[in-house]
Amino acid sequence: MSAREHGASWDFFVSYTASDRAWAEWIAWQLEDSGYQVLIQAWDIVPGDHWMGRMEDGVRGSRKVIAVLSHAYLTSVYGRVEWEAAFRADPHGQARKVIPIRIQDCPRPTLLGAVVSFDLYGLDADTARARLLDSITATVKGRAKPLTEPAFPDTFIPPATSAYPGTSPGPKFPTSGPVSDPPHRADGAGSRRYLVALASLIIASALAVLSVFAWGYLDSLTRPKSGLATTPNGSTAAGIATATLLPAPPATASRTQATASAHLSCTVEDDEGSGGHKGAHVVCLGGGSDEFFASVDCEKFDDHSVYRHKGTVVSIGGRSTVWCALNAKVIRVFYTPV
């Protein structure tokens, strides 16, 4: 679907800073190669053009604005002007006017904290291209339904007990083969080996249980007593494997932050974005600090590696939002007073 069918001159305007030109050109090339119309400063502003006027045309005359987020972009005055102008044109996100794409592990500007984004850093070229085009297609269509049927969840649900007296719920599902008797030999050696193996299994199981209880006890001794909160309804939800909301880890929190966290009462609510991102919203009340931000530990589905994302800095009483990348889930949530 071309931009001109909607009265726009381009499908996308790529907003970036000079140090990220290579990324911006790579993104623009992939989009144009897929049939989209793109305006990018590196190619479309030539000698004789009025630079500021051309940038204004790009923001107003494009259906969507791609903000190429990096640490350098966050300090760019012109970059901020461009994405803020697009944001003001669609403050509620109904037209999905602004598309943040992170090329570095950097925070999102405050207003963009609530806009679903996706990451391209840390990937090879083929994977990055597939993620870019899949995400852009979902943005244009407004839905990310897969092209093929999802795999059937191989989860066995035992049959319910019959509600009618005198009837049987039927035979149980055979989860294993028949249990064989222990081997017998005339000299009793087979029985002794069987008993030794059984005793070893029981001892190993007991040690595993004791290890779990010991770990939980040590964790309760080292975990801070103040500043803890849990998710609403007291249960974990999609994307969050650990429901406990923790103050900033000692390795990253100063003494002042640790003192301030003791006066905060925070709650966390999980969320899943339209693109499949897993994230969390944290709200803190109390004294000791004027602002705070949330952060999450994200675990990748493919290699189970863990990385941390920082959320938006907000005033006490506000909501700080932070997201993981598409291929990861939230496993821990933190809050840090500022």
Short mmCIF file of C-alpha atoms in Angstrom, two decimals, residues 159-333:
data_model
loop_
_atom_site.label_atom_id
_atom_site.label_comp_id
_atom_site.label_asym_id
_atom_site.label_seq_id
_atom_site.Cartn_x
_atom_site.Cartn_y
_atom_site.Cartn_z
CA PRO A 159 -9.91 -36.12 32.72
CA ALA A 160 -12.31 -34.67 35.25
CA THR A 161 -14.00 -36.93 37.78
CA SER A 162 -17.42 -38.01 36.52
CA ALA A 163 -20.35 -36.08 37.98
CA TYR A 164 -22.61 -39.15 37.76
CA PRO A 165 -22.44 -41.80 40.53
CA GLY A 166 -21.64 -45.31 39.47
CA THR A 167 -19.68 -44.26 36.38
CA SER A 168 -15.95 -44.41 35.83
CA PRO A 169 -13.81 -41.57 34.43
CA GLY A 170 -12.02 -44.15 32.26
CA PRO A 171 -8.50 -45.53 32.29
CA LYS A 172 -5.58 -43.19 33.00
CA PHE A 173 -3.31 -42.05 30.21
CA PRO A 174 -0.29 -44.41 30.04
CA THR A 175 2.60 -42.03 30.80
CA SER A 176 5.14 -44.86 31.12
CA GLY A 177 5.56 -48.57 30.44
CA PRO A 178 4.70 -51.32 32.88
CA VAL A 179 6.68 -51.34 36.09
CA SER A 180 8.91 -54.39 36.15
CA ASP A 181 9.85 -56.27 39.25
CA PRO A 182 13.45 -55.94 40.40
CA PRO A 183 15.73 -58.58 38.93
CA HIS A 184 16.23 -61.68 41.02
CA ARG A 185 19.21 -63.92 41.11
CA ALA A 186 19.81 -67.01 43.14
CA ASP A 187 22.71 -65.34 44.98
CA GLY A 188 20.67 -62.16 45.72
CA ALA A 189 23.13 -59.87 43.84
CA GLY A 190 20.40 -58.43 41.60
CA SER A 191 18.22 -57.49 44.58
CA ARG A 192 21.17 -55.86 46.34
CA ARG A 193 22.01 -53.72 43.28
CA TYR A 194 18.35 -52.69 43.01
CA LEU A 195 18.25 -51.66 46.67
CA VAL A 196 21.52 -49.73 46.39
CA ALA A 197 20.24 -47.85 43.32
CA LEU A 198 16.95 -47.08 45.09
CA ALA A 199 18.76 -45.80 48.18
CA SER A 200 21.00 -43.57 46.01
CA LEU A 201 17.94 -42.10 44.29
CA ILE A 202 16.25 -41.35 47.62
CA ILE A 203 19.40 -39.68 49.01
CA ALA A 204 19.85 -37.56 45.87
CA SER A 205 16.21 -36.44 46.01
CA ALA A 206 16.53 -35.53 49.69
CA LEU A 207 19.69 -33.49 49.03
CA ALA A 208 17.95 -31.63 46.19
CA VAL A 209 15.01 -30.72 48.46
CA LEU A 210 17.36 -29.55 51.21
CA SER A 211 19.28 -27.40 48.70
CA VAL A 212 16.07 -25.67 47.62
CA PHE A 213 15.07 -24.90 51.22
CA ALA A 214 18.60 -23.71 52.06
CA TRP A 215 18.68 -21.39 49.06
CA GLY A 216 15.31 -19.92 49.98
CA TYR A 217 16.44 -19.37 53.59
CA LEU A 218 19.67 -17.63 52.55
CA ASP A 219 17.78 -15.52 50.02
CA SER A 220 15.35 -14.38 52.73
CA LEU A 221 18.32 -13.31 54.92
CA THR A 222 19.98 -11.25 52.15
CA ARG A 223 16.88 -9.74 50.57
CA PRO A 224 16.09 -6.17 51.76
CA LYS A 225 13.15 -6.00 54.15
CA SER A 226 11.81 -2.67 52.88
CA GLY A 227 10.67 -1.49 49.48
CA LEU A 228 9.20 -4.86 48.42
CA ALA A 229 5.94 -5.08 46.53
CA THR A 230 4.11 -7.67 44.47
CA THR A 231 2.10 -7.66 41.32
CA PRO A 232 -1.65 -6.90 41.54
CA ASN A 233 -3.78 -9.92 42.44
CA GLY A 234 -0.66 -11.53 43.95
CA SER A 235 0.15 -13.67 40.93
CA THR A 236 2.60 -13.73 38.07
CA ALA A 237 1.31 -12.95 34.61
CA ALA A 238 2.39 -13.25 30.99
CA GLY A 239 6.00 -12.21 30.48
CA ILE A 240 6.95 -11.96 34.17
CA ALA A 241 8.49 -15.07 35.69
CA THR A 242 9.18 -13.52 39.12
CA ALA A 243 6.40 -11.44 40.65
CA THR A 244 8.55 -9.73 43.29
CA LEU A 245 9.39 -6.07 42.70
CA LEU A 246 12.82 -5.27 44.16
CA PRO A 247 14.68 -2.04 45.01
CA ALA A 248 17.71 -1.25 42.87
CA PRO A 249 20.47 -3.90 43.32
CA PRO A 250 23.24 -2.84 45.75
CA ALA A 251 25.79 -2.94 42.92
CA THR A 252 24.01 -0.13 41.07
CA ALA A 253 22.30 1.83 43.87
CA SER A 254 24.04 4.50 45.96
CA ARG A 255 23.61 4.81 49.74
CA THR A 256 21.22 7.73 49.14
CA GLN A 257 19.13 5.67 46.70
CA ALA A 258 19.05 2.74 49.12
CA THR A 259 17.78 5.05 51.88
CA ALA A 260 15.17 6.57 49.59
CA SER A 261 13.92 3.15 48.45
CA ALA A 262 13.11 2.28 52.06
CA HIS A 263 10.48 5.06 52.06
CA LEU A 264 8.83 4.02 48.78
CA SER A 265 5.88 1.69 48.34
CA CYS A 266 5.73 0.36 44.80
CA THR A 267 3.52 -1.92 42.73
CA VAL A 268 4.23 -3.58 39.38
CA GLU A 269 1.88 -4.48 36.55
CA ASP A 270 2.99 -6.60 33.62
CA ASP A 271 2.07 -5.82 30.03
CA GLU A 272 2.44 -7.22 26.53
CA GLY A 273 2.69 -4.79 23.65
CA SER A 274 0.99 -5.09 20.28
CA GLY A 275 4.24 -6.35 18.77
CA GLY A 276 4.65 -9.09 21.39
CA HIS A 277 7.05 -7.18 23.63
CA LYS A 278 6.99 -8.18 27.31
CA GLY A 279 7.24 -5.31 29.75
CA ALA A 280 6.25 -3.87 33.12
CA HIS A 281 4.70 -0.71 34.57
CA VAL A 282 5.85 0.37 38.04
CA VAL A 283 4.09 2.94 40.25
CA CYS A 284 5.81 4.21 43.44
CA LEU A 285 4.38 6.28 46.29
CA GLY A 286 6.06 7.67 49.40
CA GLY A 287 8.82 10.05 50.40
CA GLY A 288 12.59 10.26 50.35
CA SER A 289 12.85 11.01 46.61
CA ASP A 290 11.17 13.16 43.95
CA GLU A 291 11.61 10.77 41.01
CA PHE A 292 12.29 7.11 40.26
CA PHE A 293 12.65 4.75 37.33
CA ALA A 294 11.92 1.08 36.75
CA SER A 295 14.27 -1.45 35.20
CA VAL A 296 13.90 -5.09 34.25
CA ASP A 297 16.10 -8.10 33.75
CA CYS A 298 15.17 -9.76 30.45
CA GLU A 299 15.92 -13.38 29.53
CA LYS A 300 16.26 -14.27 25.83
CA PHE A 301 14.21 -17.26 24.68
CA ASP A 302 16.91 -18.61 22.35
CA ASP A 303 20.09 -18.68 24.46
CA HIS A 304 18.64 -17.76 27.92
CA SER A 305 21.13 -14.91 28.31
CA VAL A 306 20.05 -12.08 30.61
CA TYR A 307 20.35 -8.34 30.02
CA ARG A 308 18.90 -5.27 31.75
CA HIS A 309 16.72 -2.48 30.34
CA LYS A 310 16.11 0.85 32.08
CA GLY A 311 12.66 2.46 31.96
CA THR A 312 11.46 6.04 31.96
CA VAL A 313 12.28 8.45 34.81
CA VAL A 314 9.02 9.75 36.30
CA SER A 315 7.88 11.69 39.36
CA ILE A 316 6.76 9.88 42.50
CA GLY A 317 3.16 8.83 41.93
CA GLY A 318 3.73 8.42 38.19
CA ARG A 319 4.16 5.24 36.19
CA SER A 320 7.56 4.14 34.85
CA THR A 321 7.37 1.77 31.87
CA VAL A 322 10.10 -0.53 30.57
CA TRP A 323 10.09 -3.19 27.83
CA CYS A 324 12.14 -6.22 26.82
CA ALA A 325 12.99 -7.04 23.21
CA LEU A 326 10.66 -9.26 21.16
CA ASN A 327 12.67 -12.44 21.82
CA ALA A 328 12.79 -12.12 25.62
CA LYS A 329 10.68 -12.25 28.77
CA VAL A 330 10.79 -10.27 32.02
CA ILE A 331 12.29 -12.25 34.93
CA ARG A 332 12.93 -9.49 37.49
CA VAL A 333 11.64 -5.96 38.06
#
